[in-house]
Amino acid sequence: RMLLDKEDSVSLVSLQSREKTRGCAGCNGKIRDRFMLQALDRYWHEDCLKCACCDCRLGRVGSTLYTRANLILCRRDYLRLFGVTGKCAACTKLIPAFEMVMRARDNVYHLDCFACQLCRQSQHTPAAISSANPKKS
């Protein structure tokens, strides 16, 4: 049984030759590979731990996965489905939680909307770009 609303790390674990063969939480088959993934207190074939939405392999995408509503998700899909959406300070349209944004003081902007008020020149600088829903430390 899976916990709801959980962020968990994914670890690559080496299967020792004398170790008892473990079952995969994804396909229920035996893991005979040299390496397996450990996440959500269970073991997985590298190909079986995937995002329920986009099917990306979570062992390759990064070392974090998210669970909610009995779904295992990558960060992008978790934010897309359950993240907080804000409004752009310039155009007042919604900003999806996974979209990259520009921040200035307490304001948040779409990348295309962030421009100088005098000359309308775009002000994209790498240091100012962030995620609309920053990861909490």
Short mmCIF file of C-alpha atoms in Angstrom, two decimals:
data_model
loop_
_atom_site.label_atom_id
_atom_site.label_comp_id
_atom_site.label_asym_id
_atom_site.label_seq_id
_atom_site.Cartn_x
_atom_site.Cartn_y
_atom_site.Cartn_z
CA ARG A 1 0.00 0.00 0.00
CA MET A 2 1.31 3.43 -0.96
CA LEU A 3 1.31 6.55 1.18
CA LEU A 4 -0.46 9.59 -0.19
CA ASP A 5 1.26 12.95 -0.69
CA LYS A 6 4.80 11.72 -0.20
CA GLU A 7 8.11 12.86 -1.62
CA ASP A 8 10.71 10.10 -1.62
CA SER A 9 14.24 9.56 -2.85
CA VAL A 10 15.26 6.89 -5.35
CA SER A 11 18.43 4.92 -4.65
CA LEU A 12 20.39 2.62 -6.95
CA VAL A 13 21.27 -0.49 -4.94
CA SER A 14 23.76 -3.20 -5.90
CA LEU A 15 22.41 -6.74 -5.60
CA GLN A 16 25.00 -8.80 -3.72
CA SER A 17 25.69 -12.28 -5.13
CA ARG A 18 24.81 -14.06 -1.85
CA GLU A 19 21.73 -11.92 -1.25
CA LYS A 20 18.26 -13.43 -1.56
CA THR A 21 16.51 -12.45 -4.82
CA ARG A 22 13.98 -9.68 -4.26
CA GLY A 23 10.63 -9.16 -5.95
CA CYS A 24 9.93 -6.04 -8.01
CA ALA A 25 7.12 -3.82 -6.68
CA GLY A 26 6.24 -2.86 -10.26
CA CYS A 27 5.95 -6.14 -12.15
CA ASN A 28 6.12 -8.64 -9.24
CA GLY A 29 8.92 -10.46 -11.08
CA LYS A 30 12.20 -11.44 -9.44
CA ILE A 31 15.01 -8.91 -9.67
CA ARG A 32 18.06 -10.72 -11.04
CA ASP A 33 19.80 -7.62 -12.42
CA ARG A 34 23.07 -6.46 -10.94
CA PHE A 35 21.41 -3.21 -9.79
CA MET A 36 17.91 -2.40 -8.60
CA LEU A 37 16.13 0.74 -7.46
CA GLN A 38 14.94 1.27 -3.93
CA ALA A 39 12.05 3.70 -3.37
CA LEU A 40 8.94 3.88 -1.18
CA ASP A 41 10.45 1.15 1.03
CA ARG A 42 10.31 -1.31 -1.87
CA TYR A 43 12.59 -2.60 -4.65
CA TRP A 44 12.13 -2.14 -8.39
CA HIS A 45 13.69 -3.14 -11.73
CA GLU A 46 15.21 -0.01 -13.28
CA ASP A 47 12.63 -0.24 -16.10
CA CYS A 48 9.64 -0.69 -13.77
CA LEU A 49 9.86 2.48 -11.66
CA LYS A 50 8.11 4.94 -14.00
CA CYS A 51 5.97 8.04 -13.80
CA ALA A 52 2.27 7.12 -14.09
CA CYS A 53 1.66 10.05 -16.48
CA CYS A 54 4.60 10.43 -18.83
CA ASP A 55 6.16 6.95 -18.42
CA CYS A 56 9.65 8.39 -17.85
CA ARG A 57 12.04 6.17 -15.91
CA LEU A 58 12.35 7.73 -12.47
CA GLY A 59 15.77 6.28 -11.79
CA ARG A 60 17.13 8.34 -14.70
CA VAL A 61 15.12 11.56 -14.33
CA GLY A 62 16.44 12.36 -10.87
CA SER A 63 16.62 11.07 -7.38
CA THR A 64 13.15 12.18 -6.26
CA LEU A 65 9.66 10.89 -6.96
CA TYR A 66 6.26 11.94 -5.69
CA THR A 67 3.16 9.94 -4.77
CA ARG A 68 -0.39 11.14 -4.54
CA ALA A 69 -3.77 9.50 -5.14
CA ASN A 70 -1.98 6.14 -5.58
CA LEU A 71 0.10 7.54 -8.47
CA ILE A 72 3.88 7.52 -8.68
CA LEU A 73 4.95 10.71 -10.45
CA CYS A 74 7.98 12.65 -11.62
CA ARG A 75 8.32 16.20 -10.28
CA ARG A 76 7.00 17.83 -13.46
CA ASP A 77 3.81 15.78 -13.58
CA TYR A 78 3.24 16.09 -9.82
CA LEU A 79 3.41 19.88 -10.11
CA ARG A 80 1.31 19.87 -13.29
CA LEU A 81 -1.45 17.85 -11.61
CA PHE A 82 -1.31 19.06 -8.02
CA GLY A 83 0.94 22.14 -7.89
CA VAL A 84 -0.22 25.61 -6.98
CA THR A 85 -0.89 27.83 -9.97
CA GLY A 86 -0.27 31.57 -9.73
CA LYS A 87 -1.06 34.66 -11.82
CA CYS A 88 1.40 36.68 -13.87
CA ALA A 89 1.82 40.22 -12.49
CA ALA A 90 1.99 41.64 -16.03
CA CYS A 91 -0.76 39.88 -18.01
CA THR A 92 -2.77 38.42 -15.06
CA LYS A 93 -3.06 35.05 -16.89
CA LEU A 94 -2.51 31.82 -14.95
CA ILE A 95 1.01 30.38 -14.67
CA PRO A 96 1.17 26.57 -14.44
CA ALA A 97 3.10 25.32 -11.41
CA PHE A 98 5.76 23.59 -13.54
CA GLU A 99 6.53 26.58 -15.79
CA MET A 100 9.75 28.57 -15.44
CA VAL A 101 9.10 32.14 -14.27
CA MET A 102 10.78 35.43 -13.48
CA ARG A 103 10.49 36.86 -9.98
CA ALA A 104 10.92 40.47 -8.89
CA ARG A 105 10.21 41.28 -5.27
CA ASP A 106 6.79 39.74 -4.55
CA ASN A 107 5.77 39.55 -8.22
CA VAL A 108 5.88 36.52 -10.51
CA TYR A 109 5.94 36.77 -14.34
CA HIS A 110 5.82 34.52 -17.40
CA LEU A 111 9.27 34.63 -19.04
CA ASP A 112 7.79 36.41 -22.06
CA CYS A 113 5.99 38.99 -19.89
CA PHE A 114 9.02 40.04 -17.86
CA ALA A 115 10.24 43.23 -19.56
CA CYS A 116 11.42 46.74 -18.75
CA GLN A 117 8.42 49.05 -18.26
CA LEU A 118 10.17 51.90 -20.11
CA CYS A 119 11.59 50.22 -23.22
CA ARG A 120 9.69 46.87 -23.18
CA GLN A 121 13.07 45.12 -23.59
CA SER A 122 13.04 41.55 -22.30
CA GLN A 123 15.00 41.13 -19.08
CA HIS A 124 15.88 37.41 -19.14
CA THR A 125 18.86 36.73 -16.91
CA PRO A 126 19.69 33.18 -15.71
CA ALA A 127 19.97 34.29 -12.08
CA ALA A 128 16.41 35.60 -12.11
CA ILE A 129 14.74 32.54 -13.66
CA SER A 130 13.10 30.12 -11.23
CA SER A 131 10.33 27.56 -11.03
CA ALA A 132 6.83 28.80 -10.29
CA ASN A 133 6.60 26.26 -7.48
CA PRO A 134 10.07 26.16 -5.90
CA LYS A 135 11.09 23.01 -4.08
CA LYS A 136 10.86 23.52 -0.34
CA SER A 137 14.03 22.81 1.61
#
